[in-house]
Short mmCIF file of C-alpha atoms in Angstrom, two decimals:
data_model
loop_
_atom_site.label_atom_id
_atom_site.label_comp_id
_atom_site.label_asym_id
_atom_site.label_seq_id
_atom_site.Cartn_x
_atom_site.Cartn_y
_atom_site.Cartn_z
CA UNK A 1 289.76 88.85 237.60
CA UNK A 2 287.46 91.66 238.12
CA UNK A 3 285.61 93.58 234.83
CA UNK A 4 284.66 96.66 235.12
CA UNK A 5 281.06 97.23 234.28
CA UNK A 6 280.37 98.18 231.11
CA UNK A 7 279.08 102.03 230.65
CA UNK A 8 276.70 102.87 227.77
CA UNK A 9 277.17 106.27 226.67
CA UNK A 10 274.39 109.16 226.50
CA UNK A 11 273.41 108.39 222.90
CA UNK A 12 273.12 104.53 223.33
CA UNK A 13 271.13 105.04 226.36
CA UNK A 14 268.66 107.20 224.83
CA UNK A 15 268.31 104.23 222.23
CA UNK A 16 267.43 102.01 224.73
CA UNK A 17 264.20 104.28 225.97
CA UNK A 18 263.41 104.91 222.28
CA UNK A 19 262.98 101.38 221.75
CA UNK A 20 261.02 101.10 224.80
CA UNK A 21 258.83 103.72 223.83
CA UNK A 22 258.05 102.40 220.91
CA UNK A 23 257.49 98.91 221.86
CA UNK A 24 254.96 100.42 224.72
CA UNK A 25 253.20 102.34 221.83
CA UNK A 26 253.39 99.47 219.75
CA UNK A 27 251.17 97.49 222.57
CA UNK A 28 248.82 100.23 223.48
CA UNK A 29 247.93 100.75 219.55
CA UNK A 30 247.49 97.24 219.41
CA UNK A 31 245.42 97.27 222.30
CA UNK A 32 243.21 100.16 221.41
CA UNK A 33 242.59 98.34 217.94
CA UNK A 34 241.49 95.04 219.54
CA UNK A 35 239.25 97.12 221.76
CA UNK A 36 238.04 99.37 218.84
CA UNK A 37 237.72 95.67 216.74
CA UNK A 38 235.63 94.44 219.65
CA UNK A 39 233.28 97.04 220.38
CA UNK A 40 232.42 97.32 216.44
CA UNK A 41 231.61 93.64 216.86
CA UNK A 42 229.46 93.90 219.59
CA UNK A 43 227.55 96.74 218.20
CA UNK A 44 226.74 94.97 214.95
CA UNK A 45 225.46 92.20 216.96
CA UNK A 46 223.24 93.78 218.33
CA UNK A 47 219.42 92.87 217.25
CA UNK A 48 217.78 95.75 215.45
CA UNK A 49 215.03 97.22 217.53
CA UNK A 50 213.40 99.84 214.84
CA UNK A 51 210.60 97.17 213.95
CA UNK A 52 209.05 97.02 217.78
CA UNK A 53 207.76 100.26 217.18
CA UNK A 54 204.92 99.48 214.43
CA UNK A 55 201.97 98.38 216.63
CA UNK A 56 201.15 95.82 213.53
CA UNK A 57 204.37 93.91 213.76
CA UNK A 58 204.32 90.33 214.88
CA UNK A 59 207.68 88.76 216.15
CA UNK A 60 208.21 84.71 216.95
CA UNK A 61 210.82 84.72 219.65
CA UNK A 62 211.52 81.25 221.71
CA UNK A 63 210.82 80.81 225.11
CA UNK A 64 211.61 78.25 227.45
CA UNK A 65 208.77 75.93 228.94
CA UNK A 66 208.91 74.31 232.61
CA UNK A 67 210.15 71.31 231.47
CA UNK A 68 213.29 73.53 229.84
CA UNK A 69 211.97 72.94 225.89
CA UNK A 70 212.48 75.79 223.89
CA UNK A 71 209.04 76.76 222.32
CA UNK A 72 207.81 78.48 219.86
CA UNK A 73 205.67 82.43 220.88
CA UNK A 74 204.21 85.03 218.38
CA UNK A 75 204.27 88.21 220.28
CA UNK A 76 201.87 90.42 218.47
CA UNK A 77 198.65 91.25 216.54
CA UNK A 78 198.82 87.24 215.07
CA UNK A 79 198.60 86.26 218.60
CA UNK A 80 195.00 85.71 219.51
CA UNK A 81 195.52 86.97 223.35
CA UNK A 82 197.42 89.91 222.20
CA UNK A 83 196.44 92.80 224.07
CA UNK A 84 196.54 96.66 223.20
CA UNK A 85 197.91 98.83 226.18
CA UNK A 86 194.51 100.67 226.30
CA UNK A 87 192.28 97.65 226.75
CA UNK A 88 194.19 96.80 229.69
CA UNK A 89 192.21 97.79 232.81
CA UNK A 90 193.71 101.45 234.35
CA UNK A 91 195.08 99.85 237.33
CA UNK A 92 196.53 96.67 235.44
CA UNK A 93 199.57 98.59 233.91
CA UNK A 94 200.03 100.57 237.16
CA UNK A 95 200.14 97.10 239.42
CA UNK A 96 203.06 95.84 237.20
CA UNK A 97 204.45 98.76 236.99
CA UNK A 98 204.89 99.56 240.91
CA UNK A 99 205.67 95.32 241.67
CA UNK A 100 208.60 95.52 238.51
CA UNK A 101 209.86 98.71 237.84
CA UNK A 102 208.62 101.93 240.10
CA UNK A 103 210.95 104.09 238.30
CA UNK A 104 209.94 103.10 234.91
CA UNK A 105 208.80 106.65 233.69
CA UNK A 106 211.78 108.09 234.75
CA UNK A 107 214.63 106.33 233.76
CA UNK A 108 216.19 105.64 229.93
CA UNK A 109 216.06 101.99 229.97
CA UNK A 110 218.41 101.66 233.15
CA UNK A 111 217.33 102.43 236.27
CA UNK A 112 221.40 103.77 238.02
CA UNK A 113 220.53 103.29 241.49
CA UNK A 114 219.09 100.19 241.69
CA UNK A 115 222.04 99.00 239.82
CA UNK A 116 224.18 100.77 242.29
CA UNK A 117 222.11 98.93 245.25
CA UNK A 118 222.72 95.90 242.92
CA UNK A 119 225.80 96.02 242.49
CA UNK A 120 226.69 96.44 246.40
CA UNK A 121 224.43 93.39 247.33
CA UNK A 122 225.73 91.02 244.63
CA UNK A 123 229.37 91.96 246.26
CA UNK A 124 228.72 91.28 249.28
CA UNK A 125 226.75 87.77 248.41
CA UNK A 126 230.18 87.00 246.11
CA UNK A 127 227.69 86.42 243.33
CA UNK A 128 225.20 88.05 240.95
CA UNK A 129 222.44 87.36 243.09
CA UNK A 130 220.59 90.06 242.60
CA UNK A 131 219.06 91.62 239.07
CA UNK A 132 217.98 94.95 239.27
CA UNK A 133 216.66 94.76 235.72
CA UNK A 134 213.97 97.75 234.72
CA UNK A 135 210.93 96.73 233.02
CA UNK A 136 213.04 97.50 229.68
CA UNK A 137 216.24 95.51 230.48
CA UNK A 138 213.64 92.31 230.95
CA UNK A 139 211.91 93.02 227.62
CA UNK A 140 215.27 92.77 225.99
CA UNK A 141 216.57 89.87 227.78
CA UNK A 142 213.13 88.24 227.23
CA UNK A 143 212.84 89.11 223.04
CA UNK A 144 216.41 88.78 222.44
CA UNK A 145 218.91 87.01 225.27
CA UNK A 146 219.49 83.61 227.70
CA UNK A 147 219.04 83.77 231.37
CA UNK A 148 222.81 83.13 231.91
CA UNK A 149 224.11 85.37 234.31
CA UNK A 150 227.00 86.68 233.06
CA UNK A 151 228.43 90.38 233.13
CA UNK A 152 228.34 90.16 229.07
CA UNK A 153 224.95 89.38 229.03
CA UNK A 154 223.85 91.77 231.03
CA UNK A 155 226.18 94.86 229.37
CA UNK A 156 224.04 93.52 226.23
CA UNK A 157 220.92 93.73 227.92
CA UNK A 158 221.65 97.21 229.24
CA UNK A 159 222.54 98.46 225.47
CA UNK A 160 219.31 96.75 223.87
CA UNK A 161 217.40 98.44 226.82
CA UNK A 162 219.33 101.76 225.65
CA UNK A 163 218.33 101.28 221.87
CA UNK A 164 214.73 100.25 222.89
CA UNK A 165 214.07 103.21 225.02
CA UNK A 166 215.65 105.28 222.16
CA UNK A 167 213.10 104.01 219.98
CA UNK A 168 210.01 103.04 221.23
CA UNK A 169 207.17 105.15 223.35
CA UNK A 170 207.00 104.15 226.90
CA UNK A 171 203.32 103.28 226.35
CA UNK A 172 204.75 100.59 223.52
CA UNK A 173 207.29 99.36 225.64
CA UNK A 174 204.84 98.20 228.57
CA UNK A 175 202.56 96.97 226.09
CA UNK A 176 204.84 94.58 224.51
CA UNK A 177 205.80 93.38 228.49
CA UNK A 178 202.56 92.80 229.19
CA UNK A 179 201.97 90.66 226.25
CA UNK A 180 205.37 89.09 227.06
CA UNK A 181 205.61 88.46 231.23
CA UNK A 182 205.63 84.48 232.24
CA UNK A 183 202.33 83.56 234.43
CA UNK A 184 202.95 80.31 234.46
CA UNK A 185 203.62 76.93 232.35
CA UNK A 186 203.95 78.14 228.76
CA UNK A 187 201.11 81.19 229.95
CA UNK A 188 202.79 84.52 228.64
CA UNK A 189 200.95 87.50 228.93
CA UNK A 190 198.55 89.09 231.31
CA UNK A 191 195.70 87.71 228.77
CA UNK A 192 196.82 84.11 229.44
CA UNK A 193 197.27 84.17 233.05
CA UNK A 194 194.32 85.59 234.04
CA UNK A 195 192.42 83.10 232.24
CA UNK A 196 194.96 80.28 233.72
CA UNK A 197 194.36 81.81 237.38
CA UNK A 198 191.13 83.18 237.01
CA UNK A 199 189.32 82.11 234.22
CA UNK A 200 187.69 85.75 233.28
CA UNK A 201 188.01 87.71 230.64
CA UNK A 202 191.16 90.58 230.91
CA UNK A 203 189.10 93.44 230.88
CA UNK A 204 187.12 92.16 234.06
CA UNK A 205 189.55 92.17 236.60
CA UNK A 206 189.88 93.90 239.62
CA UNK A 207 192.51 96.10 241.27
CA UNK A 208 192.67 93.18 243.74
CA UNK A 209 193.13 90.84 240.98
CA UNK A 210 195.87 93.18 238.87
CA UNK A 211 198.07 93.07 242.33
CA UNK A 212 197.47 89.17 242.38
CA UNK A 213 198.81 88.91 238.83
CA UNK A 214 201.25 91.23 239.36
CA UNK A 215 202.53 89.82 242.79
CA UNK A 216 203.38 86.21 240.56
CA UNK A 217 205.86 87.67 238.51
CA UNK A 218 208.93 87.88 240.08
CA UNK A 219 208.77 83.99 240.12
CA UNK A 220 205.74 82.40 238.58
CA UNK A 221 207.48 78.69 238.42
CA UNK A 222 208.47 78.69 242.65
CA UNK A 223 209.15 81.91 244.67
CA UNK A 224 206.06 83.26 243.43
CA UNK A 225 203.75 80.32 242.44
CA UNK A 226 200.24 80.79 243.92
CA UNK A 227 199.61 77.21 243.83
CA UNK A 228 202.59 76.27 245.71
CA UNK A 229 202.62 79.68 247.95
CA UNK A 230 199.37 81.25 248.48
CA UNK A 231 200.60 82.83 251.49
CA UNK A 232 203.57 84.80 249.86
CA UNK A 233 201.74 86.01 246.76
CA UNK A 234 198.97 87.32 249.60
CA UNK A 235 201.44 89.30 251.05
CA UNK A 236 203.81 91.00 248.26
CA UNK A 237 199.88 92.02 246.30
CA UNK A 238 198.70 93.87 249.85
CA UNK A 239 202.56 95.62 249.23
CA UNK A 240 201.81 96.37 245.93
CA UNK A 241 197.83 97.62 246.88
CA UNK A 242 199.36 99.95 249.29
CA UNK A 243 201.83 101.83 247.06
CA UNK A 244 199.50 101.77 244.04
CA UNK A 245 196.78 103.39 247.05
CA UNK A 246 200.31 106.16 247.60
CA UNK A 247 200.11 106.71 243.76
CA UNK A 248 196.49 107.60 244.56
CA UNK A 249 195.68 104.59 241.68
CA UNK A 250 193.61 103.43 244.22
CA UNK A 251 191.89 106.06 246.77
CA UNK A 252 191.25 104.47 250.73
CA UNK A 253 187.62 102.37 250.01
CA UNK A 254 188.98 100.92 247.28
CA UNK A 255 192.34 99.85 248.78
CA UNK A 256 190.45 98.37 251.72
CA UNK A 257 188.42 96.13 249.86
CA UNK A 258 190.83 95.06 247.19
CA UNK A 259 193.02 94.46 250.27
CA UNK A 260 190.23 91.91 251.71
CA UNK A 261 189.81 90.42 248.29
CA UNK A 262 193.13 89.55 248.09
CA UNK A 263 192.86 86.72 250.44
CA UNK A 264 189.66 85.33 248.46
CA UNK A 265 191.43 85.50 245.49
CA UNK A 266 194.41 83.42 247.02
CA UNK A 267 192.17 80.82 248.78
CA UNK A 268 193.56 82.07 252.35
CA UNK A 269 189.75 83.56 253.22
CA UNK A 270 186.51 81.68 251.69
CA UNK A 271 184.61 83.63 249.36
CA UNK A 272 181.53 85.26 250.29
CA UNK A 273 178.26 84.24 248.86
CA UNK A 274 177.11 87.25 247.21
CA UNK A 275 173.47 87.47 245.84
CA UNK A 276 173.50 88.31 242.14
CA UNK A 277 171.15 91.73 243.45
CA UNK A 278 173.93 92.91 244.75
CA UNK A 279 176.82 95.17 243.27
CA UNK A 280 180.37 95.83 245.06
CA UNK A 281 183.80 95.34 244.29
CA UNK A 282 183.73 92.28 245.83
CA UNK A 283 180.59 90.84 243.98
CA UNK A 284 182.14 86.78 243.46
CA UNK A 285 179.44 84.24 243.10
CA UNK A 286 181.08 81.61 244.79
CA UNK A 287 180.09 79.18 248.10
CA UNK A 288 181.67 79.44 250.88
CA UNK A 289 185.17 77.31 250.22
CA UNK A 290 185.01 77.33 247.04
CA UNK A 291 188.62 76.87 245.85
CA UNK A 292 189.81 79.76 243.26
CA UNK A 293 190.13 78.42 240.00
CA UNK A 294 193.53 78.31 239.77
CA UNK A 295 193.58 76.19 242.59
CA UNK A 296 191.37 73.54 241.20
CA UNK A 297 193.23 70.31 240.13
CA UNK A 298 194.47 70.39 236.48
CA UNK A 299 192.51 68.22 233.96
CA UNK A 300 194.44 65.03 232.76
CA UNK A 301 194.21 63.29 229.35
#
């Protein structure tokens, strides 16, 4: 037998949407809240930056070794190859500077379009393949964060960066990196490795030798390793020579010899001998094939 569909009437209808309305309010309150809830959370765990800013402040942070130990690292005044900013050679800063982060005086912590180019690339790869972390971003991640590559970690790293540029000079900042940046096994800071590569004093080296250091870097344990690719590191320093010579850090004699030197330094050209008479840029008391230092076999116990 066939029922006739039952009709609601106009009031009992509108009671319908009212509860409907409700409910959907209901769930976007509740959603607001958790999102409210979790951004208080993630702002209170955030690391207070405040203290980096006292030039006498010493911090132990861990740091992985090549063997993947965590170890122990003072970064500061406590350290004994702690550096200040100014007894860095001129063209020291400017070589890390122009190999890590070009826009690094410009930016608040985040550098937008290399994020954007980034972003794009790490699309199209299907995978975060690609960092485009300012000088900044990899102080934070290095003082404060894993090197998991998540998109968590690196919103946190973007918001320490933030509250790091909002406290600290730009002349602190690059000191602490400096003092910080991997050189090689358990070697952190431009102190270290230039004793580790070139076993001289920090305020000694050349513009040749800056690029060198600088050209390491991006991958001191294996994209970048000098003992393992001489050849590579050659080329990305003679990059970085050419665009610290375009920031007129460097004016054309200079850049042609540090250019030159770069090869020495690397072991793909034999060093010069040089009487001790004579004084140029390129004044290295070595015999001919003389292996860098760096290159020299490590000492056993």
């Amino acid at each position: 037998m066939y029922a006739k569909p039952i009709e609601l009437s106009p009031a009992a209808s509108l009671s319908v949407a009212a509860r409907i309305m409700r409910l959907f309010s209901s769930l976007l309150f509740l959603l607001v809240c958790l999102a409210a809830a979790g951004a208080i959370h993630f702002w209170a765990s955030l690391p207070n930056v405040a203290n980096l800013a006292d030039p006498q402040t010493s911090i132990t942070i861990s740091v992985r070794d090549w063997e993947g130990q965590e170890q122990p690292f003072s970064l500061g005044p406590q350290n004994p190859d702690w550096t200040p900013l100014e007894a860095f050679p001129e063209h020291l800063p400017w070589a890390v500077v122009v190999a890590e982060d070009g826009a690094f005086y410009k930016h608040h912590g985040i550098d937008l379009q290399a994020l954007h180019e980034a972003l794009i690339y790490d699309l199209q790869q299907q995978r975060m393949a690609r960092g485009a972390s300012t000088i900044t971003q990899q102080l934070a991640k290095n003082l404060y964060l894993s090197r998991e590559k998540t998109v968590l970690r690196k919103l946190r790293e973007a918001v320490i960066a933030w509250r790091i540029e909002n406290s600290l000079s730009k002349e602190r900042i690059l000191e602490l990196y400096l003092n910080l940046v991997e050189l090689g096994p358990m070697v952190h800071g431009i102190t270290a490795g230039t004793r580790y590569h070139l076993d001289k004093p920090v305020t000694k080296l050349s513009s040749a030798e800056s690029a060198f250091l600088a050209a390491i870097l991006p991958g001191p344990r294996i994209a970048f390793n000098p003992r393992k690719r001489p050849e590579r590191v050659a080329e990305r320093a003679k990059k970085l020579l050419y665009f610290m010579q375009l920031r007129r850090v460097l004016e054309g004699p200079q850049y042609e010899l540090a250019t030159r030197e770069v090869d020495i330094i690397t072991g793909i050209a034999p060093r010069p001998v040089v009487q001790p008479a004579q004084h140029t840029p390129m004044n290295l008391l070595y015999e001919v094939g003389q292996r860098p230092p760096w290159q020299l076999p490590l000492a056993t116990s």
